[in-house]
Coordinates of C-alpha atoms and ligand atoms in Angstrom, one line a residue:
M1 CA 0.0 0.0 0.0
K2 CA 1.0 3.6 -0.3
A3 CA 1.5 5.6 2.9
V4 CA 3.0 8.9 4.1
Q5 CA 5.6 8.7 6.8
V6 CA 7.2 11.3 9.0
T7 CA 10.8 10.4 9.2
G8 CA 11.8 12.7 12.1
Y9 CA 11.0 16.0 13.8
G10 CA 11.2 18.9 11.4
D11 CA 9.5 20.7 8.5
V12 CA 7.4 19.3 5.7
D13 CA 10.5 17.8 4.0
Q14 CA 10.2 15.1 6.7
L15 CA 7.1 13.8 5.0
K16 CA 7.8 10.9 2.6
V17 CA 5.4 8.9 0.4
I18 CA 6.5 5.2 0.6
E19 CA 5.3 1.7 -0.3
K20 CA 4.8 -0.7 2.5
D21 CA 3.0 -4.0 3.3
I22 CA -0.7 -3.8 4.3
P23 CA -0.8 -4.4 8.1
E24 CA -2.3 -7.5 9.6
P25 CA -5.0 -7.0 12.2
K26 CA -4.2 -8.6 15.6
E27 CA -6.7 -10.7 17.5
H28 CA -8.9 -7.8 18.7
E29 CA -8.2 -5.4 15.7
V30 CA -9.7 -4.7 12.3
L31 CA -8.1 -3.7 9.1
I32 CA -9.7 -0.5 7.7
K33 CA -9.5 0.7 4.1
V34 CA -9.1 4.4 4.6
K35 CA -11.7 6.5 2.7
A36 CA -10.9 9.9 4.3
C37 CA -8.5 11.4 6.8
S38 CA -8.7 15.0 7.6
I39 CA -5.5 17.1 8.1
N40 CA -5.5 18.0 11.8
N41 CA -3.2 20.4 13.6
T42 CA -2.0 17.5 15.7
E43 CA -0.1 16.0 12.7
I44 CA 1.8 19.2 12.3
W45 CA 2.6 19.5 16.0
M46 CA 3.6 15.9 16.1
R47 CA 6.1 16.4 13.2
E48 CA 7.4 19.6 14.7
G49 CA 7.8 18.0 18.1
A50 CA 5.7 20.8 19.5
Y51 CA 3.9 18.9 22.2
G52 CA 5.3 19.1 25.8
T53 CA 7.8 21.6 27.0
G54 CA 11.6 21.9 26.8
S55 CA 12.5 19.0 24.5
K56 CA 10.8 17.7 21.4
S57 CA 8.0 15.5 22.3
G58 CA 4.9 13.6 20.9
W59 CA 1.7 13.0 22.8
R60 CA 3.9 11.0 25.1
P61 CA 7.0 12.5 26.9
E62 CA 9.4 9.9 25.4
G63 CA 8.7 11.3 22.0
V64 CA 7.6 9.8 18.7
G65 CA 9.1 6.5 17.3
F66 CA 10.0 7.4 13.7
P67 CA 9.1 6.6 11.0
R68 CA 5.5 7.2 11.8
T69 CA 2.4 7.5 9.6
P70 CA 0.4 10.5 10.8
G71 CA -3.3 11.0 10.6
S72 CA -5.9 10.8 13.4
D73 CA -9.3 11.9 12.1
I74 CA -10.1 8.8 10.0
T75 CA -13.1 7.2 8.3
G76 CA -13.1 4.0 6.2
I77 CA -14.5 0.5 5.6
V78 CA -13.6 -2.6 7.6
V79 CA -12.1 -5.1 5.2
K80 CA -10.6 -7.7 7.6
A81 CA -11.3 -8.7 11.2
G82 CA -8.9 -10.2 13.7
Q83 CA -9.5 -13.7 15.2
S84 CA -11.7 -12.6 18.1
V85 CA -13.6 -9.9 16.3
D86 CA -17.3 -10.4 15.5
K87 CA -17.4 -10.9 11.7
S88 CA -20.5 -8.5 11.6
M89 CA -17.9 -5.7 11.6
L90 CA -16.9 -6.6 8.1
D91 CA -17.9 -4.0 5.4
K92 CA -19.0 -1.5 8.1
D93 CA -18.4 2.2 7.5
V94 CA -16.6 3.4 10.6
V95 CA -15.1 6.4 12.3
L96 CA -12.1 5.7 14.5
F97 CA -11.9 6.9 18.1
P98 CA -8.4 8.2 18.2
F99 CA -6.6 6.8 21.3
T100 CA -6.1 3.8 23.5
S101 CA -6.0 4.1 27.2
S102 CA -6.4 1.9 30.4
G103 CA -7.8 4.9 32.2
E104 CA -11.2 4.6 33.9
E105 CA -14.3 5.9 32.2
G106 CA -14.2 9.7 31.9
L107 CA -10.5 9.9 32.7
E108 CA -9.1 8.0 29.7
H109 CA -7.6 11.1 28.1
I110 CA -5.3 11.8 31.2
S111 CA -4.2 8.2 31.8
E112 CA -0.4 7.7 31.9
D113 CA -0.6 5.2 29.0
M114 CA -2.9 7.2 26.7
S115 CA -1.5 6.6 23.2
F116 CA -2.7 8.4 20.1
I117 CA -3.2 7.2 16.5
G118 CA -0.9 9.0 14.1
S119 CA 1.6 9.6 16.9
E120 CA 2.1 6.4 18.9
Y121 CA 0.4 4.2 16.3
D122 CA 0.5 4.5 12.5
G123 CA -2.5 6.6 11.4
G124 CA -4.6 7.5 8.4
Y125 CA -2.3 9.0 5.8
A126 CA -2.2 5.6 4.2
E127 CA -4.4 3.3 2.2
Y128 CA -5.0 0.9 5.2
V129 CA -4.8 1.2 8.9
V130 CA -5.3 -1.3 11.8
W131 CA -7.2 -0.3 14.9
P132 CA -8.9 -2.0 17.9
A133 CA -12.4 -3.1 16.8
D134 CA -14.0 -1.7 19.9
L135 CA -12.7 1.8 19.1
C136 CA -14.4 1.8 15.6
F137 CA -17.8 3.3 15.6
D138 CA -20.6 3.6 13.0
M139 CA -20.0 6.7 10.9
P140 CA -22.1 9.6 12.1
L141 CA -22.9 10.9 8.6
S142 CA -23.2 9.0 5.3
D143 CA -20.3 11.1 3.9
Y144 CA -16.8 9.8 4.5
I145 CA -15.1 13.2 4.3
E146 CA -17.6 15.1 6.5
S147 CA -17.5 12.3 9.1
A148 CA -13.7 12.4 9.2
V149 CA -13.7 15.5 11.4
F150 CA -15.7 14.0 14.2
S151 CA -13.3 12.0 16.3
V152 CA -10.5 14.5 17.2
S153 CA -11.6 18.0 16.4
G154 CA -15.3 17.2 16.7
L155 CA -15.0 15.5 20.1
T156 CA -12.7 18.2 21.4
A157 CA -15.3 20.8 20.4
W158 CA -18.1 18.8 21.9
H159 CA -16.2 18.4 25.2
M160 CA -15.3 22.2 25.3
V161 CA -18.9 23.3 24.8
E162 CA -20.1 20.8 27.5
Q163 CA -17.5 22.3 29.9
I164 CA -19.0 25.8 29.8
Q165 CA -22.6 24.4 30.3
V166 CA -23.9 26.9 27.8
Q167 CA -27.5 27.9 28.0
P168 CA -29.8 28.9 25.1
G169 CA -29.4 32.6 24.3
E170 CA -26.1 33.1 26.2
T171 CA -23.2 34.7 24.3
V172 CA -20.1 32.7 23.7
M173 CA -16.8 34.1 22.2
V174 CA -15.2 31.5 20.0
T175 CA -11.5 32.1 19.1
G176 CA -9.9 30.4 16.1
A177 CA -13.4 30.2 14.7
N178 CA -12.3 29.4 11.2
G179 CA -10.0 26.5 12.4
G180 CA -10.5 22.8 12.9
V181 CA -11.8 23.0 16.5
G182 CA -13.2 26.6 16.4
S183 CA -15.5 26.0 13.4
L184 CA -17.0 23.0 15.2
N185 CA -17.3 25.1 18.4
V186 CA -19.3 27.6 16.5
Q187 CA -21.7 25.0 15.1
I188 CA -22.2 23.0 18.3
A189 CA -22.6 26.1 20.6
T190 CA -25.2 27.6 18.2
K191 CA -27.0 24.7 16.5
V192 CA -27.0 22.2 19.4
F193 CA -27.1 24.5 22.5
G194 CA -28.8 27.6 21.1
A195 CA -26.1 30.1 22.1
K196 CA -25.2 33.3 20.3
V197 CA -21.6 33.1 19.1
I198 CA -19.1 35.9 18.5
A199 CA -16.6 34.3 16.1
I200 CA -13.1 35.7 16.2
V201 CA -11.0 35.3 13.0
G202 CA -8.1 37.1 11.2
D203 CA -9.7 37.6 7.8
L204 CA -13.2 39.2 7.7
D205 CA -13.8 37.8 4.2
L206 CA -14.8 34.7 6.1
E207 CA -17.8 36.5 7.7
N208 CA -20.5 34.9 5.5
K209 CA -19.0 31.4 5.8
L210 CA -18.9 31.8 9.6
K211 CA -22.5 33.1 9.7
E212 CA -23.6 30.0 7.6
L213 CA -22.0 27.9 10.4
G214 CA -24.1 29.8 12.9
A215 CA -22.1 32.7 14.2
T216 CA -24.1 35.8 15.2
H217 CA -21.2 38.2 14.9
V218 CA -17.8 37.8 13.2
L219 CA -15.0 40.1 14.4
S220 CA -11.3 40.2 13.5
Y221 CA -8.4 39.8 16.0
K222 CA -6.5 42.3 13.9
S223 CA -8.8 45.1 15.2
D224 CA -6.9 47.5 17.5
H225 CA -10.0 47.6 19.7
L226 CA -11.3 44.0 19.7
A227 CA -12.5 44.2 23.3
E228 CA -14.6 47.3 22.6
D229 CA -15.9 45.7 19.4
I230 CA -17.1 42.6 21.4
L231 CA -18.7 44.6 24.2
E232 CA -20.4 46.8 21.6
V233 CA -22.0 44.0 19.5
N234 CA -23.1 42.1 22.6
G235 CA -24.3 45.2 24.5
G236 CA -22.0 44.3 27.5
P237 CA -19.9 41.5 28.9
I238 CA -20.2 38.0 27.5
D239 CA -21.2 34.7 29.3
S240 CA -18.4 32.4 28.2
V241 CA -15.3 31.9 26.1
L242 CA -14.2 28.8 24.0
D243 CA -10.6 29.4 23.3
V244 CA -8.0 27.5 21.2
V245 CA -5.7 30.5 20.7
G246 CA -4.2 31.2 24.1
D247 CA -1.9 34.0 24.8
A248 CA -2.7 36.2 21.8
L249 CA -6.3 36.7 22.9
F250 CA -6.3 35.8 26.6
S251 CA -6.4 39.2 28.1
T252 CA -9.0 40.4 25.6
A253 CA -11.2 37.4 26.4
L254 CA -10.8 38.0 30.2
H255 CA -11.6 41.6 29.7
V256 CA -15.0 41.0 28.0
L257 CA -16.0 38.0 30.2
K258 CA -18.7 38.8 32.8
K259 CA -18.0 38.1 36.5
G260 CA -18.7 34.5 37.1
G261 CA -18.4 33.7 33.4
K262 CA -16.9 30.5 32.1
Y263 CA -13.6 30.2 30.2
C264 CA -12.6 26.9 28.5
I265 CA -9.2 26.6 26.9
S266 CA -8.0 23.7 24.8
G267 CA -5.2 25.0 22.7
S268 CA -2.6 27.7 22.1
A269 CA -2.5 28.4 18.3
G270 CA -1.5 32.0 19.2
G271 CA 1.1 31.2 21.9
Ligands
NAP301 N1 -7.6 20.0 16.0 C1 -7.9 19.3 17.1 O1 -8.5 18.3 17.0 C2 -7.4 19.8 18.4 C3 -7.8 19.1 19.6 C4 -7.4 19.6 20.8 C5 -6.7 20.7 20.9 N2 -6.3 21.4 19.8 C6 -5.5 22.6 19.9 O2 -6.3 23.7 19.5 C7 -5.5 24.7 18.8 C8 -6.1 25.0 17.5 O3 -6.1 23.8 16.7 P1 -6.9 23.7 15.3 O4 -6.8 22.3 14.9 O5 -8.3 24.3 15.5 O6 -6.0 24.6 14.5 P2 -6.2 25.4 13.1 O7 -7.2 24.7 12.3 O8 -4.8 25.5 12.5 O9 -6.8 26.8 13.5 C9 -6.0 27.7 14.2 C10 -6.8 28.9 14.5 O10 -6.1 29.7 15.4 C11 -6.2 31.1 14.9 N3 -5.0 31.8 15.3 C12 -3.7 31.4 15.1 N4 -2.8 32.3 15.6 C13 -3.6 33.3 16.1 C14 -3.3 34.6 16.7 N5 -2.1 35.0 16.9 N6 -4.4 35.3 17.2 C15 -5.6 34.9 17.0 N7 -6.0 33.8 16.4 C16 -5.0 33.0 15.9 C17 -6.3 30.9 13.4 O11 -7.0 32.1 12.9 P3 -6.6 32.7 11.5 O12 -6.6 31.5 10.5 O13 -7.7 33.7 11.2 O14 -5.3 33.3 11.6 C18 -7.2 29.7 13.3 O15 -8.6 30.0 13.4 C19 -4.1 24.1 18.8 O16 -3.3 24.7 19.9 C20 -4.3 22.6 19.0 O17 -3.2 22.0 19.6 C21 -6.7 21.0 18.5

């Protein structure tokens, strides 16, 4: 099969297209023919060694074992099942939950042995991938490409919106609103929970697109008076913040947040 491998920490010249054997599913695994794999920020940070602090690191402190096939947001068809896997899995369209962990329910993501597909395991920038059968779920939509944003960026956004316990009609500031997580934060906060969203982007040409996703107002972080802009369109302080940008917008977000408001952060695209 064809696959992309990252051969070491560095720039895009570390990505190589190679030929390799199709992997064999182990006892509790399935082999999936990859139909779509979205390009997620995590693949870039994995290659750059940008996780962790101090030294280069992957999702785990010991770093990535290269060569590694990246890709974590994957959909595909199950084409082979390991010995102990129910054969009814065959031919299923699936979306892959992205990590393994021995952590107890609800704490899996902070377990010491949490290991991520595309970082600790070979991922979806390939024609085939193997993965535990019990971490393969029915595809949420009929479209492979649209479904391929659900597991990593989608679940991150879902979890973020849940954390702020948003109520219908409340105003939420969403940073990085045109990005992988932010665009899903806009959709989930508005269309599922009925919030009003002030979407923050760099380029205001995206205004119509963000409004289609559900945003009530779209403002640019390039404004010299972003805090005033937010307070003006909302008619006062906002109820909560969903932030993936970090340092670049942190003081602005705190400034416009009401007393007792909620602030959920899950990234640092801006430092
Ligand atoms: N993707 C995931 O599944 C996932 C999961 C958990 C955590 N995260 C974390 O969330 C963060 C964003 O990830 P992503 O996948 O959404 O990235 P992305 O698709 O690359 O989007 C990054 C966003 O950040 C904005 N941004 C970058 N620098 C900025 C600055 N200086 N000031 C204001 N906005 C700035 C960009 O706005 P412009 O394009 O307008 O410049 C863009 O909207 C990362 O730190 C990532 O590690 C991501």
